[in-house]
PDB file of C-alpha atoms in Angstrom:
ATOM      1  CA  VAL Q  29     -54.904  11.679 -20.032  1.00 77.00           C
ATOM      2  CA  LYS Q  30     -54.254   8.466 -17.632  1.00 79.00           C
ATOM      3  CA  ILE Q  31     -55.563   6.344 -20.438  1.00 83.00           C
ATOM      4  CA  LEU Q  32     -53.584   7.426 -23.012  1.00 84.00           C
ATOM      5  CA  ALA Q  33     -51.109   7.062 -21.016  1.00 83.00           C
ATOM      6  CA  GLU Q  34     -51.303   3.748 -19.989  1.00 83.00           C
ATOM      7  CA  ALA Q  35     -52.052   2.851 -23.887  1.00 84.00           C
ATOM      8  CA  LEU Q  36     -48.676   4.366 -24.850  1.00 86.00           C
ATOM      9  CA  LYS Q  37     -46.558   2.158 -22.340  1.00 82.00           C
ATOM     10  CA  THR Q  38     -47.109  -0.494 -25.150  1.00 82.00           C
ATOM     11  CA  ASN Q  39     -46.774   1.188 -28.090  1.00 85.00           C
ATOM     12  CA  GLN Q  40     -43.421   1.060 -30.155  1.00 84.00           C
ATOM     13  CA  SER Q  41     -44.196   3.431 -33.357  1.00 87.00           C
ATOM     14  CA  ILE Q  42     -46.117   6.630 -32.334  1.00 90.00           C
ATOM     15  CA  LYS Q  43     -42.941   9.032 -32.088  1.00 91.00           C
ATOM     16  CA  THR Q  44     -45.095  12.436 -32.014  1.00 91.00           C
ATOM     17  CA  ILE Q  45     -48.430  13.046 -30.515  1.00 89.00           C
ATOM     18  CA  THR Q  46     -50.030  16.186 -30.371  1.00 88.00           C
ATOM     19  CA  LEU Q  47     -53.055  17.260 -27.690  1.00 83.00           C
ATOM     20  CA  GLY Q  48     -55.967  19.910 -28.320  1.00 75.00           C
ATOM     21  CA  CYS Q  49     -57.522  19.135 -25.337  1.00 66.00           C
ATOM     22  CA  HIS Q  50     -60.909  20.654 -23.938  1.00 57.00           C
ATOM     23  CA  LYS Q  51     -60.889  19.527 -20.689  1.00 72.00           C
ATOM     24  CA  SER Q  52     -58.217  20.483 -17.919  1.00 81.00           C
ATOM     25  CA  LEU Q  53     -54.701  19.880 -18.385  1.00 84.00           C
ATOM     26  CA  SER Q  54     -52.637  20.053 -15.258  1.00 85.00           C
ATOM     27  CA  ASP Q  55     -49.162  19.411 -14.258  1.00 86.00           C
ATOM     28  CA  VAL Q  56     -50.654  16.141 -12.840  1.00 87.00           C
ATOM     29  CA  GLY Q  57     -52.038  14.442 -16.240  1.00 85.00           C
ATOM     30  CA  ALA Q  58     -48.856  16.261 -17.957  1.00 87.00           C
ATOM     31  CA  HIS Q  59     -46.483  14.045 -15.260  1.00 88.00           C
ATOM     32  CA  ALA Q  60     -48.213  10.805 -16.390  1.00 87.00           C
ATOM     33  CA  LEU Q  61     -47.462  11.584 -20.107  1.00 88.00           C
ATOM     34  CA  LEU Q  62     -43.726  12.470 -19.242  1.00 90.00           C
ATOM     35  CA  ARG Q  63     -43.467   9.296 -17.289  1.00 88.00           C
ATOM     36  CA  VAL Q  64     -44.374   7.063 -20.010  1.00 88.00           C
ATOM     37  CA  ALA Q  65     -41.187   7.661 -22.279  1.00 90.00           C
ATOM     38  CA  ASP Q  66     -39.166   9.390 -19.055  1.00 89.00           C
ATOM     39  CA  PRO Q  67     -39.094   6.787 -15.581  1.00 88.00           C
ATOM     40  CA  PHE Q  68     -37.054   9.136 -14.433  1.00 88.00           C
ATOM     41  CA  SER Q  69     -38.810  12.414 -14.640  1.00 82.00           C
ATOM     42  CA  THR Q  70     -39.799  12.309 -11.336  1.00 72.00           C
ATOM     43  CA  THR Q  71     -38.518  11.760  -8.002  1.00 63.00           C
ATOM     44  CA  THR Q  72     -39.975   9.060  -6.425  1.00 63.00           C
ATOM     45  CA  ASN Q  73     -38.869   6.504  -3.453  1.00 68.00           C
ATOM     46  CA  ALA Q  74     -39.462   3.452  -5.259  1.00 73.00           C
ATOM     47  CA  ASP Q  75     -36.630   0.908  -4.916  1.00 85.00           C
ATOM     48  CA  LYS Q  76     -34.516   0.742  -7.435  1.00 88.00           C
ATOM     49  CA  LYS Q  77     -36.074  -2.455  -8.837  1.00 89.00           C
ATOM     50  CA  THR Q  78     -39.411  -0.667  -8.842  1.00 90.00           C
ATOM     51  CA  GLU Q  79     -37.525   1.885 -11.203  1.00 90.00           C
ATOM     52  CA  TRP Q  80     -35.928  -0.652 -12.943  1.00 91.00           C
ATOM     53  CA  ASP Q  81     -39.550  -2.489 -14.035  1.00 91.00           C
ATOM     54  CA  ASN Q  82     -40.544   1.110 -14.694  1.00 89.00           C
ATOM     55  CA  VAL Q  83     -37.760   1.278 -17.172  1.00 91.00           C
ATOM     56  CA  LYS Q  84     -38.356  -1.916 -18.739  1.00 92.00           C
ATOM     57  CA  GLN Q  85     -41.790  -0.685 -19.051  1.00 89.00           C
ATOM     58  CA  SER Q  86     -41.931   2.616 -19.822  1.00 90.00           C
ATOM     59  CA  ASN Q  87     -42.098   3.712 -23.894  1.00 91.00           C
ATOM     60  CA  HIS Q  88     -39.126   4.186 -25.824  1.00 91.00           C
ATOM     61  CA  SER Q  89     -40.117   5.286 -29.019  1.00 91.00           C
ATOM     62  CA  LEU Q  90     -41.986   8.607 -28.127  1.00 91.00           C
ATOM     63  CA  GLN Q  91     -40.255  11.223 -28.831  1.00 91.00           C
ATOM     64  CA  SER Q  92     -42.588  14.492 -28.106  1.00 91.00           C
ATOM     65  CA  VAL Q  93     -45.646  15.269 -26.835  1.00 90.00           C
ATOM     66  CA  TYR Q  94     -47.449  18.957 -28.322  1.00 91.00           C
ATOM     67  CA  ILE Q  95     -49.573  20.156 -25.984  1.00 87.00           C
ATOM     68  CA  LEU Q  96     -51.735  22.710 -27.579  1.00 85.00           C
ATOM     69  CA  ASP Q  97     -52.283  26.773 -25.812  1.00 82.00           C
ATOM     70  CA  ARG Q  98     -55.951  26.300 -24.342  1.00 82.00           C
ATOM     71  CA  PRO Q  99     -57.882  27.853 -21.647  1.00 79.00           C
ATOM     72  CA  THR Q 100     -58.187  24.844 -19.901  1.00 80.00           C
ATOM     73  CA  VAL Q 101     -54.701  23.651 -19.806  1.00 84.00           C
ATOM     74  CA  THR Q 102     -52.135  24.631 -17.022  1.00 86.00           C
ATOM     75  CA  VAL Q 103     -49.121  23.001 -17.146  1.00 88.00           C
ATOM     76  CA  SER Q 104     -45.785  25.088 -16.262  1.00 89.00           C
ATOM     77  CA  ASP Q 105     -43.754  25.870 -18.961  1.00 89.00           C
ATOM     78  CA  GLU Q 106     -40.660  23.262 -18.017  1.00 90.00           C
ATOM     79  CA  VAL Q 107     -42.762  20.135 -18.315  1.00 89.00           C
ATOM     80  CA  ILE Q 108     -44.041  21.438 -21.752  1.00 89.00           C
ATOM     81  CA  THR Q 109     -40.673  21.871 -22.857  1.00 90.00           C
ATOM     82  CA  LYS Q 110     -39.484  18.722 -21.574  1.00 90.00           C
ATOM     83  CA  LEU Q 111     -42.733  16.799 -22.961  1.00 90.00           C
ATOM     84  CA  ARG Q 112     -41.669  18.688 -26.258  1.00 90.00           C
ATOM     85  CA  SER Q 113     -37.696  17.126 -26.211  1.00 90.00           C
ATOM     86  CA  ILE Q 114     -38.358  13.402 -24.961  1.00 90.00           C
ATOM     87  CA  SER Q 115     -35.807  12.396 -26.399  1.00 88.00           C
ATOM     88  CA  SER Q 116     -33.996  12.317 -30.128  1.00 88.00           C
ATOM     89  CA  LEU Q 117     -32.712   8.544 -30.361  1.00 90.00           C
ATOM     90  CA  GLN Q 118     -33.970   5.556 -32.320  1.00 92.00           C
ATOM     91  CA  PRO Q 119     -36.073   3.240 -29.629  1.00 90.00           C
ATOM     92  CA  HIS Q 120     -32.866   1.099 -29.409  1.00 91.00           C
ATOM     93  CA  GLU Q 121     -31.094   3.584 -28.128  1.00 93.00           C
ATOM     94  CA  THR Q 122     -33.246   5.543 -25.905  1.00 92.00           C
ATOM     95  CA  TYR Q 123     -33.407   2.110 -24.333  1.00 93.00           C
ATOM     96  CA  GLN Q 124     -29.806   1.980 -24.089  1.00 92.00           C
ATOM     97  CA  ALA Q 125     -29.752   5.556 -22.645  1.00 93.00           C
ATOM     98  CA  LYS Q 126     -32.273   4.640 -19.513  1.00 93.00           C
ATOM     99  CA  THR Q 127     -30.861   1.671 -18.884  1.00 92.00           C
ATOM    100  CA  TRP Q 128     -26.911   2.684 -18.381  1.00 91.00           C
ATOM    101  CA  HIS Q 129     -28.958   6.224 -16.379  1.00 92.00           C
ATOM    102  CA  HIS Q 130     -30.279   3.153 -14.038  1.00 91.00           C
ATOM    103  CA  ILE Q 131     -26.953   1.249 -13.888  1.00 89.00           C
ATOM    104  CA  GLU Q 132     -24.980   4.565 -13.463  1.00 88.00           C
ATOM    105  CA  ARG Q 133     -27.258   5.337 -10.246  1.00 87.00           C
ATOM    106  CA  ASN Q 134     -27.133   1.818  -9.242  1.00 85.00           C
ATOM    107  CA  ILE Q 135     -23.931   0.381 -10.408  1.00 82.00           C
ATOM    108  CA  ALA Q 136     -22.276  -0.577  -6.938  1.00 79.00           C
ATOM    109  CA  ASP Q 137     -24.934  -3.634  -6.825  1.00 81.00           C
ATOM    110  CA  ILE Q 138     -27.168  -4.224 -10.134  1.00 82.00           C
ATOM    111  CA  SER Q 139     -28.493  -7.892  -8.735  1.00 81.00           C
ATOM    112  CA  HIS Q 140     -31.825  -6.436  -8.865  1.00 85.00           C
ATOM    113  CA  MET Q 141     -31.670  -6.414 -12.466  1.00 85.00           C
ATOM    114  CA  GLY Q 142     -31.645 -10.294 -12.446  1.00 83.00           C
ATOM    115  CA  ILE Q 143     -29.221 -10.924 -15.582  1.00 81.00           C
ATOM    116  CA  ASP Q 144     -28.063 -13.567 -16.500  1.00 79.00           C
ATOM    117  CA  THR Q 145     -24.736 -15.151 -15.902  1.00 74.00           C
ATOM    118  CA  LYS Q 146     -24.010 -15.836 -19.756  1.00 77.00           C
ATOM    119  CA  TYR Q 147     -24.805 -11.717 -20.209  1.00 81.00           C
ATOM    120  CA  ILE Q 148     -22.567 -10.433 -17.820  1.00 78.00           C
ATOM    121  CA  PRO Q 149     -19.809 -10.136 -20.710  1.00 80.00           C
ATOM    122  CA  GLU Q 150     -21.843  -7.956 -22.090  1.00 84.00           C
ATOM    123  CA  VAL Q 151     -23.058  -6.154 -18.984  1.00 82.00           C
ATOM    124  CA  LEU Q 152     -19.783  -5.341 -18.233  1.00 82.00           C
ATOM    125  CA  SER Q 153     -18.425  -4.425 -22.544  1.00 84.00           C
ATOM    126  CA  PHE Q 154     -21.827  -2.007 -22.394  1.00 87.00           C
ATOM    127  CA  VAL Q 155     -20.830  -0.695 -18.677  1.00 84.00           C
ATOM    128  CA  GLN Q 156     -16.746  -0.225 -19.715  1.00 83.00           C
ATOM    129  CA  LYS Q 157     -18.562   2.561 -23.274  1.00 84.00           C
ATOM    130  CA  ARG Q 158     -20.363   3.933 -21.016  1.00 84.00           C
ATOM    131  CA  GLY Q 159     -18.470   4.527 -17.519  1.00 77.00           C
ATOM    132  CA  GLU Q 160     -14.723   3.762 -18.798  1.00 73.00           C
ATOM    133  CA  LEU Q 161     -12.871   1.766 -16.625  1.00 74.00           C
ATOM    134  CA  ASN Q 162     -14.383   3.404 -13.181  1.00 74.00           C
ATOM    135  CA  GLY Q 163     -17.647   2.696 -14.126  1.00 72.00           C
ATOM    136  CA  LEU Q 164     -16.278  -1.122 -15.790  1.00 73.00           C
ATOM    137  CA  PHE Q 165     -14.495  -1.500 -11.652  1.00 75.00           C
ATOM    138  CA  GLU Q 166     -17.523  -0.928  -9.837  1.00 73.00           C
ATOM    139  CA  THR Q 167     -19.734  -3.229 -11.799  1.00 72.00           C
ATOM    140  CA  ILE Q 168     -17.559  -5.774 -11.087  1.00 70.00           C
ATOM    141  CA  ARG Q 169     -17.494  -5.241  -7.272  1.00 68.00           C
ATOM    142  CA  SER Q 170     -20.700  -5.814  -7.430  1.00 64.00           C
ATOM    143  CA  SER Q 171     -22.221  -9.008  -6.336  1.00 51.00           C
ATOM    144  CA  ASN Q 172     -23.963 -10.848  -9.236  1.00 52.00           C
ATOM    145  CA  SER Q 173     -20.828  -9.454 -11.658  1.00 51.00           C
ATOM    146  CA  LEU Q 174     -18.834 -11.997  -9.329  1.00 53.00           C
ATOM    147  CA  LYS Q 175     -21.125 -14.753 -10.093  1.00 55.00           C
ATOM    148  CA  ILE Q 176     -19.279 -15.309 -13.793  1.00 51.00           C
ATOM    149  CA  LEU Q 177     -15.767 -16.312 -11.688  1.00 52.00           C
ATOM    150  CA  LYS Q 178     -17.977 -18.894 -10.271  1.00 57.00           C
ATOM    151  CA  ASN Q 179     -20.457 -20.106 -13.071  1.00 56.00           C
ATOM    152  CA  PRO Q 180     -18.265 -19.270 -15.790  1.00 59.00           C
ATOM    153  CA  SER Q 181     -19.922 -20.065 -19.541  1.00 60.00           C
ATOM    154  CA  PRO Q 182     -19.828 -22.842 -21.846  1.00 65.00           C
ATOM    155  CA  GLU Q 183     -16.953 -21.534 -24.058  1.00 62.00           C
ATOM    156  CA  ARG Q 184     -14.922 -20.802 -20.641  1.00 65.00           C
ATOM    157  CA  ALA Q 185     -15.277 -24.265 -19.738  1.00 66.00           C
ATOM    158  CA  ARG Q 186     -14.360 -25.755 -22.696  1.00 67.00           C
ATOM    159  CA  LEU Q 187     -10.916 -23.727 -22.404  1.00 69.00           C
ATOM    160  CA  SER Q 188     -11.200 -24.977 -18.964  1.00 74.00           C
ATOM    161  CA  ASP Q 189     -10.932 -28.990 -19.867  1.00 76.00           C
ATOM    162  CA  GLN Q 190      -8.363 -28.257 -22.516  1.00 76.00           C
ATOM    163  CA  MET Q 191      -5.788 -26.064 -20.377  1.00 77.00           C
ATOM    164  CA  ASP Q 192      -6.267 -28.730 -17.633  1.00 81.00           C
ATOM    165  CA  ARG Q 193      -5.348 -31.471 -20.495  1.00 83.00           C
ATOM    166  CA  ILE Q 194      -2.183 -29.186 -21.429  1.00 84.00           C
ATOM    167  CA  GLN Q 195      -1.375 -29.321 -17.513  1.00 84.00           C
ATOM    168  CA  LYS Q 196      -0.958 -32.849 -17.184  1.00 87.00           C
ATOM    169  CA  GLU Q 197       0.613 -33.305 -20.648  1.00 89.00           C
ATOM    170  CA  ASN Q 198       3.951 -30.534 -19.357  1.00 86.00           C
ATOM    171  CA  ALA Q 199       3.072 -32.858 -16.364  1.00 88.00           C
ATOM    172  CA  ILE Q 200       3.930 -36.067 -17.734  1.00 91.00           C
ATOM    173  CA  LEU Q 201       6.738 -34.213 -20.476  1.00 90.00           C
ATOM    174  CA  LYS Q 202       8.727 -32.924 -17.120  1.00 89.00           C
ATOM    175  CA  ARG Q 203       8.723 -36.245 -15.540  1.00 90.00           C
ATOM    176  CA  LEU Q 204      10.517 -37.682 -19.279  1.00 91.00           C
ATOM    177  CA  LEU Q 205      12.367 -34.540 -19.184  1.00 90.00           C
ATOM    178  CA  LYS Q 206      13.843 -34.918 -16.006  1.00 89.00           C
ATOM    179  CA  ALA Q 207      14.305 -38.963 -16.817  1.00 89.00           C
ATOM    180  CA  GLU Q 208      16.817 -38.303 -19.601  1.00 89.00           C
ATOM    181  CA  ARG Q 209      18.677 -35.599 -17.653  1.00 88.00           C
ATOM    182  CA  GLU Q 210      19.475 -38.361 -15.223  1.00 87.00           C
ATOM    183  CA  ARG Q 211      20.285 -41.222 -17.651  1.00 86.00           C
ATOM    184  CA  SER Q 212      22.628 -38.382 -19.670  1.00 86.00           C
ATOM    185  CA  GLN Q 213      24.446 -37.204 -16.103  1.00 85.00           C
ATOM    186  CA  SER Q 214      24.963 -41.304 -15.650  1.00 84.00           C
ATOM    187  CA  LEU Q 215      26.249 -42.270 -19.152  1.00 81.00           C
ATOM    188  CA  ARG Q 216      28.642 -39.065 -18.440  1.00 82.00           C
ATOM    189  CA  ASP Q 217      29.186 -41.176 -14.898  1.00 82.00           C
ATOM    190  CA  GLU Q 218      29.985 -43.730 -16.767  1.00 77.00           C
ATOM    191  CA  ASN Q 219      32.410 -42.221 -19.290  1.00 75.00           C
ATOM    192  CA  HIS Q 220      34.141 -40.571 -16.962  1.00 76.00           C
ATOM    193  CA  TYR Q 221      34.738 -43.812 -14.934  1.00 76.00           C
ATOM    194  CA  VAL Q 222      35.862 -45.660 -18.328  1.00 70.00           C
ATOM    195  CA  ARG Q 223      38.648 -43.026 -18.758  1.00 69.00           C
ATOM    196  CA  LYS Q 224      40.108 -43.395 -14.982  1.00 72.00           C
ATOM    197  CA  THR Q 225      40.019 -47.026 -15.226  1.00 69.00           C
ATOM    198  CA  VAL Q 226      42.150 -46.824 -18.670  1.00 63.00           C
ATOM    199  CA  GLU Q 227      44.551 -43.781 -17.191  1.00 63.00           C
ATOM    200  CA  VAL Q 228      45.150 -46.511 -13.995  1.00 65.00           C
ATOM    201  CA  ARG Q 229      45.711 -49.271 -16.429  1.00 60.00           C
ATOM    202  CA  PHE Q 230      48.235 -47.994 -19.391  1.00 56.00           C
ATOM    203  CA  GLY Q 231      48.315 -44.536 -18.525  1.00 56.00           C
ATOM    204  CA  GLU Q 232      47.986 -42.707 -21.868  1.00 54.00           C
ATOM    205  CA  LYS Q 233      48.750 -45.302 -24.223  1.00 54.00           C
ATOM    206  CA  CYS Q 234      48.621 -49.007 -24.303  1.00 55.00           C
ATOM    207  CA  PRO Q 235      51.660 -50.990 -24.083  1.00 56.00           C
ATOM    208  CA  SER Q 236      50.624 -54.015 -26.715  1.00 57.00           C
ATOM    209  CA  TRP Q 237      47.792 -54.932 -29.303  1.00 53.00           C
ATOM    210  CA  SER Q 238      46.429 -57.987 -27.036  1.00 62.00           C
ATOM    211  CA  SER Q 239      46.551 -55.384 -23.720  1.00 60.00           C
ATOM    212  CA  CYS Q 240      43.930 -53.051 -26.078  1.00 65.00           C
ATOM    213  CA  LYS Q 241      42.105 -55.488 -26.693  1.00 65.00           C
ATOM    214  CA  LYS Q 242      41.203 -56.866 -23.147  1.00 68.00           C
ATOM    215  CA  LEU Q 243      40.528 -53.285 -22.330  1.00 66.00           C
ATOM    216  CA  TRP Q 244      38.428 -52.605 -25.168  1.00 68.00           C
ATOM    217  CA  PHE Q 245      36.353 -56.110 -24.400  1.00 70.00           C
ATOM    218  CA  GLU Q 246      35.897 -55.212 -20.721  1.00 67.00           C
ATOM    219  CA  VAL Q 247      34.993 -51.470 -21.735  1.00 64.00           C
ATOM    220  CA  VAL Q 248      32.195 -53.445 -24.507  1.00 66.00           C
ATOM    221  CA  ASP Q 249      31.033 -54.973 -21.591  1.00 66.00           C
ATOM    222  CA  LEU Q 250      30.592 -52.224 -19.351  1.00 60.00           C
ATOM    223  CA  ILE Q 251      28.747 -50.263 -21.839  1.00 60.00           C
ATOM    224  CA  LYS Q 252      25.974 -53.815 -22.008  1.00 60.00           C
ATOM    225  CA  GLU Q 253      25.345 -53.308 -18.552  1.00 56.00           C
ATOM    226  CA  PRO Q 254      21.702 -52.393 -18.076  1.00 55.00           C
ATOM    227  CA  ILE Q 255      21.871 -48.232 -16.894  1.00 50.00           C
ATOM    228  CA  TRP Q 256      18.102 -48.181 -15.517  1.00 51.00           C
TER     229      TRP Q 256
END
């Protein structure tokens, strides 16, 4: 049975197995078969890294194992029931279900899974769909997930460069706007000075054409002066 269990770990096509045992088969052998497809079937003291390795190495296509009733079979009804209903999903969906079960058990820290930083957004999306917002926030707080903030993806790095250029352009435009406002204020001050000069010298009306002409030339000379 153990040899069969080891062979099933790498099989990706068999969905159902029926065993008719001529030799004795107890819960020990049955659990060995069950662990092939269900790494969480027995409670062990394995660390989370070992558990994750077991998930990856487990069989995702096997859906049921039927054991024929023989005098040599002493498997408990509970284990027989589990073997008959291992999974009803397709291999990819089965793998996702196992992965989520493992993440949920270790959601505070998934750094042991060795996930590349560039795949963290997909992992967060996966967790959000399975565990909603609570699971998402727990995963973001884990040390491995926070690396994405220090090591942005190429797309994020490209956008960051664009934002830096835009910020520099905005800074230049702000300086130009400030200079233009100062220039406008200077022109307003000059206009105010000219009006005051006219009012002081001639009042509201020019006394003669020659006086107005002279004043006009003075205004033109004033306007020609540089304002910077």
